[in-house]
Coordinates of C-alpha atoms and ligand atoms in Angstrom, one line a residue:
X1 CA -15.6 -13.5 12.7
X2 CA -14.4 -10.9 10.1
X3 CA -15.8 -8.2 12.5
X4 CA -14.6 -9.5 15.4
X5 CA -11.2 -9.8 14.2
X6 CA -11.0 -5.4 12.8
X7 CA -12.1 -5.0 16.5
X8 CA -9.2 -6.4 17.8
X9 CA -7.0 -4.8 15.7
X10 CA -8.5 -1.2 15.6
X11 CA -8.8 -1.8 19.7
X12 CA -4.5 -1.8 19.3
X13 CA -4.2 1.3 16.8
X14 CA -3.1 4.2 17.6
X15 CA -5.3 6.8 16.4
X16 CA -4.3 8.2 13.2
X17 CA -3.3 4.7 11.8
X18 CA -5.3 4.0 8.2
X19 CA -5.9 0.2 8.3
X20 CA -6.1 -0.7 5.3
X21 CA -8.0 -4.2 4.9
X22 CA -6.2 -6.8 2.1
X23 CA -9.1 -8.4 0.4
X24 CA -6.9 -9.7 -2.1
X25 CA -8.2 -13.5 -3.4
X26 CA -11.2 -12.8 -0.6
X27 CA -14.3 -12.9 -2.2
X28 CA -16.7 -9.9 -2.7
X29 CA -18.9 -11.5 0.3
X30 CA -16.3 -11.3 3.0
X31 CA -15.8 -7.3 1.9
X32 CA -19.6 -7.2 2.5
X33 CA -19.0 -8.2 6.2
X34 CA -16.0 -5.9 6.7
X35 CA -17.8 -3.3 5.3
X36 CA -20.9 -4.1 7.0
X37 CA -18.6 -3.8 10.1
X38 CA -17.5 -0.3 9.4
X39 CA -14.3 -0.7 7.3
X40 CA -14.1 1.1 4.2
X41 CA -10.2 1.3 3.1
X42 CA -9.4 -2.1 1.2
X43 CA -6.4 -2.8 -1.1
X44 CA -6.1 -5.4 -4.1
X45 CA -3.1 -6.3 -5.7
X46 CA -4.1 -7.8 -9.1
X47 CA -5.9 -5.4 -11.8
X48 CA -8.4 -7.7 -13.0
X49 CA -9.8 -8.9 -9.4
X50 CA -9.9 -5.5 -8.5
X51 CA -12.1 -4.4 -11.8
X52 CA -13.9 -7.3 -11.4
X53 CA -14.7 -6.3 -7.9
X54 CA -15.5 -2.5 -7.7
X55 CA -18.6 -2.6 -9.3
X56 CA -20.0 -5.4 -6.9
X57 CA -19.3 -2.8 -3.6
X58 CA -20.3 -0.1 -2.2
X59 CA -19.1 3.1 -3.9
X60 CA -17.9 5.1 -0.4
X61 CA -15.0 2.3 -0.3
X62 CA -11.5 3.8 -0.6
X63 CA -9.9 1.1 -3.1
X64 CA -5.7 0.5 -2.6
X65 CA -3.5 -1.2 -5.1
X66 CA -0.5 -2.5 -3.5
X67 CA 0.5 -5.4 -5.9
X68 CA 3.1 -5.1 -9.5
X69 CA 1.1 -2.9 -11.8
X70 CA 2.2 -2.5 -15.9
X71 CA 1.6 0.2 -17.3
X72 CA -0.9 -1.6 -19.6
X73 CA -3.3 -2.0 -17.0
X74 CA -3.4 1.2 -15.5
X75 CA -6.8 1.5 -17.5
X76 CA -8.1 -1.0 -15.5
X77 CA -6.8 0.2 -11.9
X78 CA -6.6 4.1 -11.7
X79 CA -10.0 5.6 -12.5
X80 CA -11.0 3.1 -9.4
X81 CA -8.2 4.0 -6.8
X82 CA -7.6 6.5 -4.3
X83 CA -3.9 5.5 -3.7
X84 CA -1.6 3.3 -5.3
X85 CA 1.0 2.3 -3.0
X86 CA 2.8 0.3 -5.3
X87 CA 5.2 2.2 -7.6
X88 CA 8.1 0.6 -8.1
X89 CA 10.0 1.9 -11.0
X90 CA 10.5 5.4 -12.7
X91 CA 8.6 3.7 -15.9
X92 CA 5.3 3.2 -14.0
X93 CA 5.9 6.4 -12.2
X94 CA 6.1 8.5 -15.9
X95 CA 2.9 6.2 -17.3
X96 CA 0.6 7.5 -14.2
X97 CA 1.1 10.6 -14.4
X98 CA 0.7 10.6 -18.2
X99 CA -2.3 9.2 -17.6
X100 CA -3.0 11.6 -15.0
X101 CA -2.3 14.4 -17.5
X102 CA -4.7 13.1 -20.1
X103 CA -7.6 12.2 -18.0
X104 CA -7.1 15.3 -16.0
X105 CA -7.1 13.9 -12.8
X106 CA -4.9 13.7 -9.7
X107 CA -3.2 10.0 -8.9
X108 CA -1.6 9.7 -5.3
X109 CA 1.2 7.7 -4.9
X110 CA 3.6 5.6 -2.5
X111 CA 7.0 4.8 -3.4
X112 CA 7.9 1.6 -3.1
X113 CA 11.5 0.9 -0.9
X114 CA 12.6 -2.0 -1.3
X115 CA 13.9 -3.4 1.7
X116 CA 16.2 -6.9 2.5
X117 CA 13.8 -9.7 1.3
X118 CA 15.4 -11.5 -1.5
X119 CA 12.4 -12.8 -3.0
X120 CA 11.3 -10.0 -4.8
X121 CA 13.9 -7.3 -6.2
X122 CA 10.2 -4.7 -6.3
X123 CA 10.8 -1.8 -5.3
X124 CA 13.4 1.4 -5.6
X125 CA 16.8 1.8 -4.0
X126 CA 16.9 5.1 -1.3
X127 CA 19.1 6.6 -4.1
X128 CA 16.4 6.8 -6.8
X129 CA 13.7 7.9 -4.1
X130 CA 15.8 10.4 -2.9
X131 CA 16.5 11.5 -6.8
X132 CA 12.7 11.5 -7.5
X133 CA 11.5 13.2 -4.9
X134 CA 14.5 15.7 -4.8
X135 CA 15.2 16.3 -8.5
X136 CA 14.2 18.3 -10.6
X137 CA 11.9 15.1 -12.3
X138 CA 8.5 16.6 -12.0
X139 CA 6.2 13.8 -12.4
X140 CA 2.8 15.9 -13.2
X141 CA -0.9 15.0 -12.0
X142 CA 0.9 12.5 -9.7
X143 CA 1.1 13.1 -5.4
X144 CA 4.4 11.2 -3.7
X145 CA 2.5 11.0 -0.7
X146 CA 4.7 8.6 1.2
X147 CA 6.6 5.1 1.4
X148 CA 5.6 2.4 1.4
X149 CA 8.0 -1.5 2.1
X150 CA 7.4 -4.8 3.0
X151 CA 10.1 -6.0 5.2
X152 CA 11.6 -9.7 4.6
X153 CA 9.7 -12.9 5.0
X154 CA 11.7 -14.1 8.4
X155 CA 10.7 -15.0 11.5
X156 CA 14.0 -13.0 13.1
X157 CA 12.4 -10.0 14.3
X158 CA 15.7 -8.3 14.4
X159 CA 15.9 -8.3 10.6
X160 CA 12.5 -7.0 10.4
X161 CA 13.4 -4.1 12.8
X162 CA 16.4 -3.3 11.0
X163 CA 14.0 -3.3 7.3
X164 CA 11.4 -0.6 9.2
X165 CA 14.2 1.4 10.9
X166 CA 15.8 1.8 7.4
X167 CA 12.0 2.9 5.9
X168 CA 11.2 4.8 9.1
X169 CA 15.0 6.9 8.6
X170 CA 14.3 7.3 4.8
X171 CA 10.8 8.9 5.8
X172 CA 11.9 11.1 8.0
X173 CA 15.1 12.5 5.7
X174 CA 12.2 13.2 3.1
X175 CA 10.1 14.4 5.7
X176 CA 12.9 17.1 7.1
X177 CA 13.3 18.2 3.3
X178 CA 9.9 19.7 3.2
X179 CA 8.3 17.9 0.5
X180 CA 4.9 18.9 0.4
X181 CA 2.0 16.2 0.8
X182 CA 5.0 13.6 1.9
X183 CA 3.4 12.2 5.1
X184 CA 2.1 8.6 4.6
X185 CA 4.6 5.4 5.8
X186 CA 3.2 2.1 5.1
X187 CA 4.9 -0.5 6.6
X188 CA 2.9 -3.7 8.4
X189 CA 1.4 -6.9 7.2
X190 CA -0.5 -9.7 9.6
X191 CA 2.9 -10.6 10.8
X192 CA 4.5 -7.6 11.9
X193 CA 2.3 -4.8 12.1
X194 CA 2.8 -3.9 16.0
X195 CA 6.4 -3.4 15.6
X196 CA 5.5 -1.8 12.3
X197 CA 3.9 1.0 14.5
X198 CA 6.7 1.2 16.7
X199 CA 8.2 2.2 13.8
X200 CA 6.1 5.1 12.7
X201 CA 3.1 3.6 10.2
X202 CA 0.8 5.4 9.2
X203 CA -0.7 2.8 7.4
X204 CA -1.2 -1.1 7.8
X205 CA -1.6 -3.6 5.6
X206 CA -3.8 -6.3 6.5
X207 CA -5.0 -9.6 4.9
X208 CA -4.5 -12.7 7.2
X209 CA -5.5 -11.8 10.7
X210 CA -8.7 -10.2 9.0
X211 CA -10.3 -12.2 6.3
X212 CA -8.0 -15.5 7.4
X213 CA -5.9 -17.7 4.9
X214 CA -6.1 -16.9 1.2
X215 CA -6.9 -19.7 -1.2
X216 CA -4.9 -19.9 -4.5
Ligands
PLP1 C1 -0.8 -9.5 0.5 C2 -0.2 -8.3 0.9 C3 -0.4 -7.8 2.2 C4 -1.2 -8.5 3.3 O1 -0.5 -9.6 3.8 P1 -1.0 -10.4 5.1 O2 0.2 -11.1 5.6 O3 -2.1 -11.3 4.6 O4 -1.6 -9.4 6.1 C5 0.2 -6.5 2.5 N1 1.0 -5.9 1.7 C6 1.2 -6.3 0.4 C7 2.0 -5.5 -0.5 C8 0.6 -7.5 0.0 O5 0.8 -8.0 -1.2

């Protein structure tokens, strides 16, 4: 099932696309049979699942965080990640890359926008991206490498166009500044990843359509 289902998805990406496979409250046997079928980029959003995990998997998988992270967990996320797309406030921004500092390593990052859903106030206005990525604010041992958003929980796919227009336009400002490394948009969950493309992803986000329901 699992395999069948990253089939028909890869079968609609355009090249270049990084799907990124949401085994968040999946266990560690369903990333066995995603990995089994060739995936290896999978994202987690709570620290302790994803440090209870790691160890159980193969080491070649690329590890995502993409849920809230404080900055007393970082312990238990960053020596394990290749990407945290997730950062959603200067004060977690200024903790990874102290840690960074300290453990001498190299953390890449997105920036979290956020966009219209009033469920969650997460993420940064455009004004404080912009002042981050254009200021003077060196955050070092930390790589901006993109955006990332998840557009409101609606079933009007005109307000979800106008949440990945407003990403897409916000990339490409900070694209056209010349900011170096800046080239990764992450935009698309189960619900609304093929506009998501139409949009300009680079990435997708995927849970649902893969692994199936989550149980909480
Ligand atoms: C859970 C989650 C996803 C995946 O959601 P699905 O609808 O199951 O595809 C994507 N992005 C973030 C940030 C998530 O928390």
């Amino acid at each position: 099932m699992i395999q069948e289902h990253l089939q028909s998805i890869l079968k609609k990406l355009p090249s270049g696309v990084t799907l990124v496979a949401v085994s968040k409250f999946h266990p560690v046997s369903a990333i066995q049979e995603a990995y089994v079928a060739g995936q290896r980029v999978f994202a987690e959003s709570r620290p302790q699942e994803l440090s209870a995990k790691v160890p159980l998997l193969p080491k070649d998988i690329q590890w995502h965080f993409i849920g809230h992270l404080q900055t007393n967990k970082l312990k238990m996320v960053l020596p394990f990640v290749s990407l945290v797309q997730s950062v959603d406030s200067l004060h977690l921004l200024e903790a990874i890359s102290a840690w960074a500092v300290a453990n001498q390593r190299t953390v890449d990052v997105l920036l979290e926008l956020h966009l219209g859903a009033e469920e969650t106030k997460q993420g940064f206005t455009e004004e404080e991206i912009l002042e981050i990525v254009g200021g003077e604010n060196r955050v070092p041992g930390v790589r901006i490498r993109g955006l990332m958003g998840m557009a409101t929980n609606t079933e009007d796919v005109r307000i979800i166009e106008q949440d990945f227009a407003r990403i897409e336009a916000l990339f490409h400002r900070i694209r056209a500044m010349g900011v170096p490394d800046f080239d990764q948009l992450s935009i698309g969950m189960s619900g609304d990843w093929p506009l998501a493309i139409r949009h300009g992803a680079t990435m997708v986000r995927i849970g649902t359509v893969i692994f199936g329901p989550r149980e909480y």
